[in-house]
Coordinates of C-alpha atoms and ligand atoms in Angstrom, one line a residue:
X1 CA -4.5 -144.0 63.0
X2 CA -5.8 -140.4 62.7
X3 CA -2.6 -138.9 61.4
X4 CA 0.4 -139.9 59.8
X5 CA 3.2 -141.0 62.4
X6 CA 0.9 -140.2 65.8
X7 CA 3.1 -142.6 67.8
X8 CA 6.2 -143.3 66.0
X9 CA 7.3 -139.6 66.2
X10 CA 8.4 -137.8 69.7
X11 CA 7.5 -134.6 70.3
X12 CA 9.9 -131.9 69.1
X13 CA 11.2 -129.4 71.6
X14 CA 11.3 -125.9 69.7
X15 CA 12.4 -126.0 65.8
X16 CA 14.3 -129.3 66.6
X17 CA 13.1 -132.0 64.3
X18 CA 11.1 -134.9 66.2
X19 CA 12.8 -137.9 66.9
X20 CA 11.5 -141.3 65.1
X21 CA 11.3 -144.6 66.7
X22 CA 11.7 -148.2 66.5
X23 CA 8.7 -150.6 66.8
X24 CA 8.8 -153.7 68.4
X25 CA 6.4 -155.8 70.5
X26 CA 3.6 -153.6 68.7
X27 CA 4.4 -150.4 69.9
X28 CA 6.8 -147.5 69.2
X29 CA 9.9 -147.8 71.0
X30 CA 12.4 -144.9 71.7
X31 CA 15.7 -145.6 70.4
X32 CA 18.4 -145.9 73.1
X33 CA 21.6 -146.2 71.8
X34 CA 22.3 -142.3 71.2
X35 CA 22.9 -142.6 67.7
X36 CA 21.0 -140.9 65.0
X37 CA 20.6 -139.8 61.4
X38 CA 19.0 -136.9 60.0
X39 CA 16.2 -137.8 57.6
X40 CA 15.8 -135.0 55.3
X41 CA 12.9 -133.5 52.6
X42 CA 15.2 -133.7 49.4
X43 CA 13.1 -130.9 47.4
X44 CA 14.0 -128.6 50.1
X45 CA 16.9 -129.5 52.1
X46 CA 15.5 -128.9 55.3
X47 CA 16.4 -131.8 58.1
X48 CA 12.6 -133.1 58.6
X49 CA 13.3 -135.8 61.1
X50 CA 16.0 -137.7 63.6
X51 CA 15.8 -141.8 63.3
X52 CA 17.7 -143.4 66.0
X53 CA 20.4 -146.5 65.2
X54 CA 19.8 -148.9 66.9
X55 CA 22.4 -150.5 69.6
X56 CA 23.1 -154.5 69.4
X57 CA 20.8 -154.5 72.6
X58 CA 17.8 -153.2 70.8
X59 CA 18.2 -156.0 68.0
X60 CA 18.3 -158.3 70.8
X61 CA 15.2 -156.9 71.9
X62 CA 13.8 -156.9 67.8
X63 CA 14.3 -160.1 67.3
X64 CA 12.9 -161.3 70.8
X65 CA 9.9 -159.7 70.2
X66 CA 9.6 -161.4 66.9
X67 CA 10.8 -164.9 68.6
X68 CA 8.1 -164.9 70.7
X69 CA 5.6 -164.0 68.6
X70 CA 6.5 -166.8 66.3
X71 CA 4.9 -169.8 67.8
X72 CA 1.4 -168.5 68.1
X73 CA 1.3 -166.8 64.7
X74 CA 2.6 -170.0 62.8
X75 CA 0.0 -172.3 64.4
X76 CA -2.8 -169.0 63.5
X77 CA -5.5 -170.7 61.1
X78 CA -4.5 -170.0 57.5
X79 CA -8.4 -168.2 57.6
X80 CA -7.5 -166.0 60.7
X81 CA -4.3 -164.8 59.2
X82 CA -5.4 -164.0 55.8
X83 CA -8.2 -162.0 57.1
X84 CA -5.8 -160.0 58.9
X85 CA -4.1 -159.6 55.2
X86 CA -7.5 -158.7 53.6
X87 CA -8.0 -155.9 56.6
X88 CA -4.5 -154.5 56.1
X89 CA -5.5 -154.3 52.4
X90 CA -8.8 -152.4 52.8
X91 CA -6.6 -150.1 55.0
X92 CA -3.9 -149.2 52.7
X93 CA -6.1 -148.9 49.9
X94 CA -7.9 -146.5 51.6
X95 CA -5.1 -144.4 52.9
X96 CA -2.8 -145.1 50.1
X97 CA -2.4 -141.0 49.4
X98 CA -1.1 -140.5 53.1
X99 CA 1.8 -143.3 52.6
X100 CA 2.5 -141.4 49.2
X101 CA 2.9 -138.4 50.7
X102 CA 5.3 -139.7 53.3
X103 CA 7.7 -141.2 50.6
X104 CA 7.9 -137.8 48.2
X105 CA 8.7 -136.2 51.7
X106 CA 11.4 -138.1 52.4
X107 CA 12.3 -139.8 48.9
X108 CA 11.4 -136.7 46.9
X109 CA 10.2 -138.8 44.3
X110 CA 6.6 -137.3 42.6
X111 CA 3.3 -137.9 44.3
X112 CA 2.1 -139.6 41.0
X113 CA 5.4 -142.1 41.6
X114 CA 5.2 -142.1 45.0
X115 CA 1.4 -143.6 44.5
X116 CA 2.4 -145.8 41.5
X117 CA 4.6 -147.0 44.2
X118 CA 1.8 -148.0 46.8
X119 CA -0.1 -149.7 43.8
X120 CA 3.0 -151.9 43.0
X121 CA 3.5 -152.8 47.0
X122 CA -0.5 -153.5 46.9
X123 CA -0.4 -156.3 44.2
X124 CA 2.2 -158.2 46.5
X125 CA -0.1 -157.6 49.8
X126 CA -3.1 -159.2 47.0
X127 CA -0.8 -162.0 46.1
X128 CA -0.1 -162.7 49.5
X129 CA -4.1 -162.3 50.3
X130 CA -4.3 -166.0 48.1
X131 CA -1.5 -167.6 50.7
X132 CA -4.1 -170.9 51.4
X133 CA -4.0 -171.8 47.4
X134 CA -0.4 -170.6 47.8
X135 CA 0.5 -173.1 50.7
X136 CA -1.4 -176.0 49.5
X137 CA 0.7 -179.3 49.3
X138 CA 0.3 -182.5 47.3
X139 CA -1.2 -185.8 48.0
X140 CA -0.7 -189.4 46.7
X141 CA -3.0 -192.2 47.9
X142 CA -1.5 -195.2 48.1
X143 CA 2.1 -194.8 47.2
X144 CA 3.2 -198.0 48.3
X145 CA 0.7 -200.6 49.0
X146 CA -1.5 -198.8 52.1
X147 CA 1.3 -196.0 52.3
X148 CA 0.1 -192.4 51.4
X149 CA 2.7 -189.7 51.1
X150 CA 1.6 -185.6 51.3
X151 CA 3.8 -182.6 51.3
X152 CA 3.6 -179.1 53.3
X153 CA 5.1 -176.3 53.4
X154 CA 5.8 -174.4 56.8
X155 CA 7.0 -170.8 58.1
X156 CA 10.4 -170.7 59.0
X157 CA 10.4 -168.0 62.0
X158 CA 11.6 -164.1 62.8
X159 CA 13.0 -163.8 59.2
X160 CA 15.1 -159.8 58.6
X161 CA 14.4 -157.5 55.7
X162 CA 16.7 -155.0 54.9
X163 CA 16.2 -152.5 52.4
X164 CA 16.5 -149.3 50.1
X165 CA 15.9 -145.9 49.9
X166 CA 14.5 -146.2 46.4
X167 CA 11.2 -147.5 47.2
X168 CA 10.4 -147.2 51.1
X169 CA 6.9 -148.9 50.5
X170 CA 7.5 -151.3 47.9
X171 CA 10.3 -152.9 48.4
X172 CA 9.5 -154.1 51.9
X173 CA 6.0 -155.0 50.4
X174 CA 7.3 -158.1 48.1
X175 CA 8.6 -159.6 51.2
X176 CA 6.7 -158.9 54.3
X177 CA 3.2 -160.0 53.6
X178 CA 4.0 -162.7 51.7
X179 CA 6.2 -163.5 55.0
X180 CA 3.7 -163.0 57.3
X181 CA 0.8 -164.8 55.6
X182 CA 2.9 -167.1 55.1
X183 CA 3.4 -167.9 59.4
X184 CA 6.8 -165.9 59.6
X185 CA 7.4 -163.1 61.5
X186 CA 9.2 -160.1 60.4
X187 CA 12.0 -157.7 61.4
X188 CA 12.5 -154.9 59.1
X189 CA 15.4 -152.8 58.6
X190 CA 14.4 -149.8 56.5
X191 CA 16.9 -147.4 54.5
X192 CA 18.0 -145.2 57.5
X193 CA 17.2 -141.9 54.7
X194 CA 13.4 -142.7 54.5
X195 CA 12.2 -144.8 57.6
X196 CA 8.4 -143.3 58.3
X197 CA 7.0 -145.6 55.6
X198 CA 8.0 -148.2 57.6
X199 CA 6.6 -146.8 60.8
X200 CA 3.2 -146.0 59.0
X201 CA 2.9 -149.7 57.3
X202 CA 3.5 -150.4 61.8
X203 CA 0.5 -148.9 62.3
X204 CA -1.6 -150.1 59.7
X205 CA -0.6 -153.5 60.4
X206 CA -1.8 -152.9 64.0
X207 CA -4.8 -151.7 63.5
X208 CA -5.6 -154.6 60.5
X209 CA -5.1 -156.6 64.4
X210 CA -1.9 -158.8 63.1
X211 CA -0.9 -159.5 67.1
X212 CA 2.5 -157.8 68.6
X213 CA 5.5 -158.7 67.8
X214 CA 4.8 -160.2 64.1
X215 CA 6.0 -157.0 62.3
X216 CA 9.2 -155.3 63.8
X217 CA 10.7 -152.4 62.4
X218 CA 14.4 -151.7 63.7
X219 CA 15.6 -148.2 62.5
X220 CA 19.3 -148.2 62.2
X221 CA 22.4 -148.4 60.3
X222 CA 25.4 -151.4 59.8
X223 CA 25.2 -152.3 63.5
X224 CA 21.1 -153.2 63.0
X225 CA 22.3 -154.9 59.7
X226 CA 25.2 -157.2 60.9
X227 CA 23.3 -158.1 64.2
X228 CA 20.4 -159.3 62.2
X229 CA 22.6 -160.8 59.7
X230 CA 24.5 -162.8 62.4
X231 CA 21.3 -163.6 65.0
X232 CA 21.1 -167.2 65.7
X233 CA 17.2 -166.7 65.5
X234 CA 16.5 -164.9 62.2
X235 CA 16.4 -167.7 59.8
X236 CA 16.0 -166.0 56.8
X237 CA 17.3 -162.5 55.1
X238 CA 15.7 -160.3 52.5
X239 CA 18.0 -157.2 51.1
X240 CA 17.8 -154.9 48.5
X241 CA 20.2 -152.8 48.2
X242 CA 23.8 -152.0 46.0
X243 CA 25.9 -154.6 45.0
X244 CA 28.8 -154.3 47.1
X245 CA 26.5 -154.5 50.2
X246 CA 24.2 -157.2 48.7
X247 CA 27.1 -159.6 48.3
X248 CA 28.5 -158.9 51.8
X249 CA 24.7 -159.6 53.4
X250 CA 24.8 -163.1 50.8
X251 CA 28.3 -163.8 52.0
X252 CA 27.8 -163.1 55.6
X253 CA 24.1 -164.7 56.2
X254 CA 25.0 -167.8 54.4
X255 CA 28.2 -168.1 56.7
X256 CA 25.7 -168.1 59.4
X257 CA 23.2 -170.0 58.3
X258 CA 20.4 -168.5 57.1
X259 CA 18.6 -168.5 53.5
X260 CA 19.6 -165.2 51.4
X261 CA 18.3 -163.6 48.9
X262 CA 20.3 -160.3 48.4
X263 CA 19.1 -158.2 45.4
X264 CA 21.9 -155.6 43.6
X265 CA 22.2 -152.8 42.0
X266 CA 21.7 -152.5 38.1
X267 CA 22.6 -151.1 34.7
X268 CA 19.9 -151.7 32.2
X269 CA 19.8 -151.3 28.9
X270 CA 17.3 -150.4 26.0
X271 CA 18.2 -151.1 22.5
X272 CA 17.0 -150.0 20.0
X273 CA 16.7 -151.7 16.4
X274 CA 16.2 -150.0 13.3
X275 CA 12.6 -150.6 12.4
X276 CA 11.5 -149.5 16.0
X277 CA 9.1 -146.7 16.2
X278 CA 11.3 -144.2 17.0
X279 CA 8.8 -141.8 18.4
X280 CA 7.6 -144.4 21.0
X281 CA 11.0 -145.7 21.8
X282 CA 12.3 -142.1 22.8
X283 CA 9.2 -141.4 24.5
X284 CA 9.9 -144.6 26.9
X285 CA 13.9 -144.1 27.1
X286 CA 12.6 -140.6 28.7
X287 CA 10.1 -142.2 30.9
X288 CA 12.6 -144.9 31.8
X289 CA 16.0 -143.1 32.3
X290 CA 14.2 -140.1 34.1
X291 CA 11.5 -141.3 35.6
X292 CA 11.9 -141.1 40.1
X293 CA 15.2 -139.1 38.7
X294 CA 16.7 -142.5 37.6
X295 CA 16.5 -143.2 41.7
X296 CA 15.1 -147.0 40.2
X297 CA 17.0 -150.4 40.1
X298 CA 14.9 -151.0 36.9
X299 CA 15.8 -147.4 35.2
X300 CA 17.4 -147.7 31.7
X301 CA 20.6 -145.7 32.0
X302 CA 22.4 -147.3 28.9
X303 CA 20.3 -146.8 25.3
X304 CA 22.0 -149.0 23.0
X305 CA 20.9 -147.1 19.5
X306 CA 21.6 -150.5 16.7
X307 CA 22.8 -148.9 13.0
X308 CA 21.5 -145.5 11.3
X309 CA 18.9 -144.2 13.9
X310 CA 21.3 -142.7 16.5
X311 CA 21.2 -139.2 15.5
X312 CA 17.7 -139.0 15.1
X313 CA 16.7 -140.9 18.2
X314 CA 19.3 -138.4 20.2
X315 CA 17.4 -135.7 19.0
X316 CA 14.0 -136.8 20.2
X317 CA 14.8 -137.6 23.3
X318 CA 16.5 -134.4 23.7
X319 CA 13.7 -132.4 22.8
X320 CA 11.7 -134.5 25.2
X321 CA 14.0 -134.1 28.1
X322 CA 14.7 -130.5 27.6
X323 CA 10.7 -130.0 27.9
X324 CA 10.6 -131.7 31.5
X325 CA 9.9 -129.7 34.2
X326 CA 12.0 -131.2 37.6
X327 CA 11.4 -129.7 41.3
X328 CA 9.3 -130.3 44.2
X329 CA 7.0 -133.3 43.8
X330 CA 4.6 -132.1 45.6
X331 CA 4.2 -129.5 42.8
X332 CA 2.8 -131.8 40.2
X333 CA 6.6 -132.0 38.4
X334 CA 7.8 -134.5 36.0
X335 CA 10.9 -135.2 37.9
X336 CA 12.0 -134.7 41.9
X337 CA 15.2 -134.4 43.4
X338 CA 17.8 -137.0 44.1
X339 CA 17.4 -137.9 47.9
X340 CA 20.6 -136.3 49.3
X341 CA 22.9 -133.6 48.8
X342 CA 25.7 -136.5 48.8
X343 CA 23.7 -138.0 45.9
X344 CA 23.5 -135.0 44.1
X345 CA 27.4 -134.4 44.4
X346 CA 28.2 -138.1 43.2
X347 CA 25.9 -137.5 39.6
X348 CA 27.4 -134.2 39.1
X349 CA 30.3 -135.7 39.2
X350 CA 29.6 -138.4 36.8
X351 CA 28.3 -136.0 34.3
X352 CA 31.8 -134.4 34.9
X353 CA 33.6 -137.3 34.6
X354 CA 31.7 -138.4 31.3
X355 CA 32.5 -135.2 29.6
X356 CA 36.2 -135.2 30.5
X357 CA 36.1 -138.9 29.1
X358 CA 35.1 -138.1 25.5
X359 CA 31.3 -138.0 26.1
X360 CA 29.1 -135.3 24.5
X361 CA 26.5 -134.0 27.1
X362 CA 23.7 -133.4 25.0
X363 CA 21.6 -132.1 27.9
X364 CA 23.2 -131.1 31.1
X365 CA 21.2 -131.3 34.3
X366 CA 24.0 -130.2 36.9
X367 CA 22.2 -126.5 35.9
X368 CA 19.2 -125.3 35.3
X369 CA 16.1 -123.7 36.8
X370 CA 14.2 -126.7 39.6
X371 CA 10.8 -125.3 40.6
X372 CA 11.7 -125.7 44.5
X373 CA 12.1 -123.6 47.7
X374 CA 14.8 -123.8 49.7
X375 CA 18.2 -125.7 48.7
X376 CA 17.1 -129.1 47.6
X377 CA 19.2 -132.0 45.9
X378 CA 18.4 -131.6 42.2
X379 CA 20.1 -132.6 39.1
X380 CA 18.3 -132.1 35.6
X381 CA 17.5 -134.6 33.2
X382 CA 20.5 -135.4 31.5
X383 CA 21.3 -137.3 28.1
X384 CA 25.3 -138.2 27.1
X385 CA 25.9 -139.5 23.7
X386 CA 28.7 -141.3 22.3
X387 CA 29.4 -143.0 25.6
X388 CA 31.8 -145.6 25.2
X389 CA 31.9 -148.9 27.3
X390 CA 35.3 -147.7 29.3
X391 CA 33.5 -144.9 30.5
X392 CA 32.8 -144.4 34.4
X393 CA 29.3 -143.5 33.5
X394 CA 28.8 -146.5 31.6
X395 CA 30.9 -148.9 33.9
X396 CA 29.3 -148.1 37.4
X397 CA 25.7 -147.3 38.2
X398 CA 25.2 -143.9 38.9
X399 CA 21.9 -144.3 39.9
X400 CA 20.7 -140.4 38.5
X401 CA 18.7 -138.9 35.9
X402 CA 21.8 -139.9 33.5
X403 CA 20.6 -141.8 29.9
X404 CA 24.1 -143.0 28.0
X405 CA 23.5 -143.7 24.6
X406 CA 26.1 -146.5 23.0
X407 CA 26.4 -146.6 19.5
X408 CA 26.2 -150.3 17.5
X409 CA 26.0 -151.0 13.8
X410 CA 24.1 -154.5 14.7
X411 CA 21.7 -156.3 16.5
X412 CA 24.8 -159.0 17.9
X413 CA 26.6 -156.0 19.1
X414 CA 24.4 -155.0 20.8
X415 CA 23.2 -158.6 22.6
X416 CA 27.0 -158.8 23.4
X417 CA 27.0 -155.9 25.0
X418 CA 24.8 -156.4 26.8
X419 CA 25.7 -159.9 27.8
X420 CA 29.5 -158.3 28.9
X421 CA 28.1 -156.0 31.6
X422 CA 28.6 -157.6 35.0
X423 CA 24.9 -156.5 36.0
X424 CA 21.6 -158.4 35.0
X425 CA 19.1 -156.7 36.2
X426 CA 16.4 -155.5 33.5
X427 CA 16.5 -154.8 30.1
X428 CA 14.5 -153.8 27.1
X429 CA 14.3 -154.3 23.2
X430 CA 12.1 -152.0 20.6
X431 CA 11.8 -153.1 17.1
X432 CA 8.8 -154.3 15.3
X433 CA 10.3 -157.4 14.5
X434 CA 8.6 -160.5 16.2
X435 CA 11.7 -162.5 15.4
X436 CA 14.6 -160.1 16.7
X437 CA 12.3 -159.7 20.1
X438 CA 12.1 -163.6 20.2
X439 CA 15.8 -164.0 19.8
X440 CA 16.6 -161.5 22.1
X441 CA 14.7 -162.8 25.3
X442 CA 16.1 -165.8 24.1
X443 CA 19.9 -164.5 24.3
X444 CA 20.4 -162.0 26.8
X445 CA 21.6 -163.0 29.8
X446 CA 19.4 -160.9 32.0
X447 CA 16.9 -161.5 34.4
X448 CA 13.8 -159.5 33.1
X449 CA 13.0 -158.8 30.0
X450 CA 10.4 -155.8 28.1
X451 CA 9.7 -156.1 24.5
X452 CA 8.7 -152.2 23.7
X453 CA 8.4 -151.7 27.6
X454 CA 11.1 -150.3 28.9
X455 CA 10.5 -151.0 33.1
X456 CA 9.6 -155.1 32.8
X457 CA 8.5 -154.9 36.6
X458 CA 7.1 -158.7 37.2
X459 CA 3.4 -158.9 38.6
X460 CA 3.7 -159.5 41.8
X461 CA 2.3 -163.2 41.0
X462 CA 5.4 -163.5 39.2
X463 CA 8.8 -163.1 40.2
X464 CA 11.4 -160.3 40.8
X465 CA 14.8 -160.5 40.3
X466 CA 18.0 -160.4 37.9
X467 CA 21.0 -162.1 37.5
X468 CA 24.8 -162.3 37.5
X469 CA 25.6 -159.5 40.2
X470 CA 21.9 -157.8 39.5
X471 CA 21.3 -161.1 42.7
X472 CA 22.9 -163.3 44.9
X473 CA 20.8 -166.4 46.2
X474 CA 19.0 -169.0 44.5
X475 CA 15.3 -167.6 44.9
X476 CA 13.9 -164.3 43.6
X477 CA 11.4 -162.1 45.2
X478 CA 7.6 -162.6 45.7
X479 CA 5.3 -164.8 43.2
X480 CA 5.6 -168.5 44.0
X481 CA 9.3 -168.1 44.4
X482 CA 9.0 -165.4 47.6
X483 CA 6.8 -168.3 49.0
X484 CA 9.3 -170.9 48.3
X485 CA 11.6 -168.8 49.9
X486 CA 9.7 -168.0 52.9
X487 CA 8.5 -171.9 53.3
X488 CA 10.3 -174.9 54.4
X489 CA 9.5 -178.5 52.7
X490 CA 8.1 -181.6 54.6
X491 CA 7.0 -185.0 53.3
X492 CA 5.3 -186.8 55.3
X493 CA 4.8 -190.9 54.9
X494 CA 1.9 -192.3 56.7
X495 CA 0.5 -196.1 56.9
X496 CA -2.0 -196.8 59.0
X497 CA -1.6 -200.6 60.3
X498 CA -4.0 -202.9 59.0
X499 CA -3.7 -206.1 60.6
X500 CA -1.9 -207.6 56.7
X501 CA 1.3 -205.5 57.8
X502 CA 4.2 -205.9 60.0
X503 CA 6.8 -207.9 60.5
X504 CA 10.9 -207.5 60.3
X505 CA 12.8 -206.0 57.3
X506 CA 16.2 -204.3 57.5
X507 CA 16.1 -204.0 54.1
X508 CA 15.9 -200.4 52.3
X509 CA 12.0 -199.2 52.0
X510 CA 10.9 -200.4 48.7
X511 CA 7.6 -200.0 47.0
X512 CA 5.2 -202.7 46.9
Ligands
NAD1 P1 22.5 -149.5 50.0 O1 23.2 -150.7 49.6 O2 23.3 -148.3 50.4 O3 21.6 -149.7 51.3 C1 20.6 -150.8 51.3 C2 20.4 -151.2 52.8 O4 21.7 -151.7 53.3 C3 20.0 -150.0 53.7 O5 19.0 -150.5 54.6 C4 21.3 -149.6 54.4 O6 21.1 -149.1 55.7 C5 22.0 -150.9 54.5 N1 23.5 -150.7 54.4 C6 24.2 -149.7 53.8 N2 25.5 -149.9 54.0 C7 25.7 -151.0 54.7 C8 26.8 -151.7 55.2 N3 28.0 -151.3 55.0 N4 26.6 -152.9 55.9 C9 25.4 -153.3 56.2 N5 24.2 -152.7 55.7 C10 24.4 -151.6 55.0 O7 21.5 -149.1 48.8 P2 20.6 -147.8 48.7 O8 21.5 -146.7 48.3 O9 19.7 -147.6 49.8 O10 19.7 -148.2 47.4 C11 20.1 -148.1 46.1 C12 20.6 -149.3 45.6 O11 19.7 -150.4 45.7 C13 21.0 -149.3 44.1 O12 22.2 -150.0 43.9 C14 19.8 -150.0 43.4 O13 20.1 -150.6 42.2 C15 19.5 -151.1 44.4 N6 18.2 -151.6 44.3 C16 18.1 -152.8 43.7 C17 16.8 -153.4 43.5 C18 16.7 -154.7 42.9 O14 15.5 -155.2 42.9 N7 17.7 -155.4 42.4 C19 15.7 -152.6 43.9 C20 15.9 -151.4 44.5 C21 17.1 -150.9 44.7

């Protein structure tokens, strides 16, 4: 791979944008259906790209590609396929700037993020690097008198990934090489708004020689979606995405028989005790609310200030956020733009919405001076204060440079609080009390918890994921439960005759 996108882009005729591709059986594939989206550079505006939708014939043609891959990759030697994991590491490490410059291009998140991003995805393609500890079973000798019992675990087949625009690297990364070290093959589905990190992990995945057909990418739109979701052959489904979608892809995979895990959106919240160093905690509910222009499922976009520190804690991160400079993040910024104009429109309008409902906007992004050409999507760092919980901005997830700061006079408002939001994604305490913290990730009903971090983003040898609508499915993604998920179960019970055994018995095995 000598450039970025060599095969997966067609040649432009004039100014048009080039056309992107699918790719399936190991090779970029034009789309056919006549359908397209514009993929655009959000710092600038400009339309960068056209990614075709795919037609129900070209998931047909996905998922066959990925079915008959399937039977030769599972019965790969666990040695032969994690060497192809080890080369595909040594190969994004090496090229990890080119993938980061592909996702600010298209995300328009900073190059520093966009790499941060890489390095995140990377610890899951390490984790997955360990898959023969990973897939180990157990063993008992003699269970039963000359009986020995041992467990497996074994791939299940073509399994789908769907997923975001917010991380076009990372996201797909805690599920696809823990999937295909794993002996599964995979179709993914990338956010139709930034597909060419998709294409580019293609190619890197064909020249670490994993064999045609294991990794699928199928550009696209609901049509791709709902003909994975419903395939008779894809036995399992990843998705990230909003809530609303992610409990239609739980709802609808489920009723057709695969395994689901369906990750939603978020609204996560920092409090704040009393004691907390304030000077830390406002320099993390900056990082935190701001950082990737709040474009993160783990962003803190509710600061829950406990008793007499509001006022001063406003003020710092005020100062803080009015010293930020936001525009093109190729331009060594603090903050990029959002990723469309749509998404720009629909923050503006929450700031709008938040004022007119009694909030006081402290510092107001919908203005200011971005440090961009051209007519990208930017909204400013913005902070609202005395933000109440019947508040649009509070109630829905705006998914923006937006921090909301909620006012408590205790530490059991706030848990409450907390615990009455409908989302469980991430959430964080400061204080500098050993106890509170304790309590606290003992009481909150969220899935992952920071104790004076503000983004708890699990290791990848851990697990990712929240709870109450923040997920939908039993298993959580990558660490031993992304293995789980991508494994099935098998016992096995083995006697080898002996010449003291045999005879009839209707009865019930029983152990002797
Ligand atoms: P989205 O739900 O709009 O899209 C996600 C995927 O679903 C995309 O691939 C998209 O093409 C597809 N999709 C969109 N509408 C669909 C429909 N009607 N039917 C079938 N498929 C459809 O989400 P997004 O805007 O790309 O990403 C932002 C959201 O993702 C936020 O809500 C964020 O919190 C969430 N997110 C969650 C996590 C997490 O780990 N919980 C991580 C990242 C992002």
């Amino acid at each position: 791979m000598t450039s970025t996108l060599n095969s997966t882009a067609q040649a432009s005729t004039g100014d048009a944008p080039p056309t992107l591709t699918h790719w399936i059986g190991g090779s970029a594939r034009p789309g056919t259906s006549g359908r397209y989206g514009d993929v655009t550079d959000p710092a600038t505006g400009a339309v960068t790209a056209r990614v075709p939708f795919a037609s129900t014939e070209e998931v047909e043609q996905a998922v066959a590609a990925a079915t008959a891959a399937f039977p030769r990759w599972r019965d790969t030697s666990l040695t032969k396929r994690t060497q192809v994991l080890f080369r595909f590491r040594e190969l994004l490490n090496a090229r990890a700037p080119e993938l980061a410059a592909l996702i600010t291009a298209e995300h328009g998140k900073v190059l520093s993020d966009a790499a941060g991003e890489v390095a995140r995805g990377q610890e899951a393609v390490e984790f997955a690097c360990g898959m023969p500890h990973l897939l180990k079973g157990g063993a008992t000798e003699n269970a039963s008198t000359g009986v020995d019992v041992h467990s497996v675990r074994q791939p299940l087949g073509p399994v789908a990934v769907i997923s975001p625009f917010n991380f076009p690297a990372m996201v797909p990364m805690w599920f696809f090489p823990i999937a295909i070290a794993a002996g599964n093959t995979v179709v993914l589905k990338p956010s139709e708004k930034v597909p060419s990190a998709a294409l580019w992990v293609a190619e890197l995945w064909r020249e670490a020689g994993l064999p045609d057909g294991v990794f699928t990418v199928l550009n696209g739109d609901k049509v791709a979606v709902d003909g994975l979701l419903t395939h008779p052959d894809v036995k399992a489904v990843s998705f990230v995405g909003s809530t609303p979608i992610a409990r239609y892809i739980y709802e609808t995979g489920t009723a057709h028989g695969k395994r689901v895990q369906a990750l939603g959106g978020a609204k996560n919240h920092m409090v704040v005790l009393p004691d907390a160093d304030l000077d830390l905690a406002a320099d993390q509910a900056v990082n935190a609310g701001f950082g990737s222009a709040g474009e993160r499922c783990m962003a803190i976009s509710a600061l829950v200030a406990v008793g007499d520190i509001a006022d001063s804690l406003v003020g710092k991160i005020a100062d803080r956020a009015r010293g930020l400079r936001t525009g093109d993040g190729r331009r060594g910024c603090d903050m990029g733009p959002l990723v469309t104009r749509a998404a720009q429109e629909r923050v503006s309008g929450y700031i709008t919405a938040g004022e007119s409902e009694g909030a006081t906007v402290v510092v107001d992004g919908r203005t200011g001076q971005f440090d961009a050409d051209g007519e990208g999507f930017f909204v400013g760092p913005t902070l609202l204060d005395g933000v109440g919980t019947g508040m649009s901005v509070y109630s829905d997830e705006i998914f923006g440079p937006v921090l909301s700061v909620l006012r408590v006079d205790t530490y059991e408002q706030a848990v409450d609080l907390v615990n009455a939001n409908p989302y469980g994604n991430g959430t964080a305490i400061f204080t500098n009390d050993g106890g509170a913290a304790r309590r606290f990730q003992n009481e909150v009903e969220v899935g992952m918890i920071g104790v004076n971090v503000p983004v708890p983003v699990p290791m990848a040898y851990y697990s990712f994921g929240g709870w109450k609508n923040s997920l939908f499915g039993d298993t959580h993604a990558h660490g031993t439960e992304g293995v789980h998920f991508y494994t099935r179960g098998k016992v096995v019970t083995s006697r080898w005759l002996d010449p003291s055994h045999g005879g009839l018995d209707l009865g019930f095995p029983q152990n002797s």
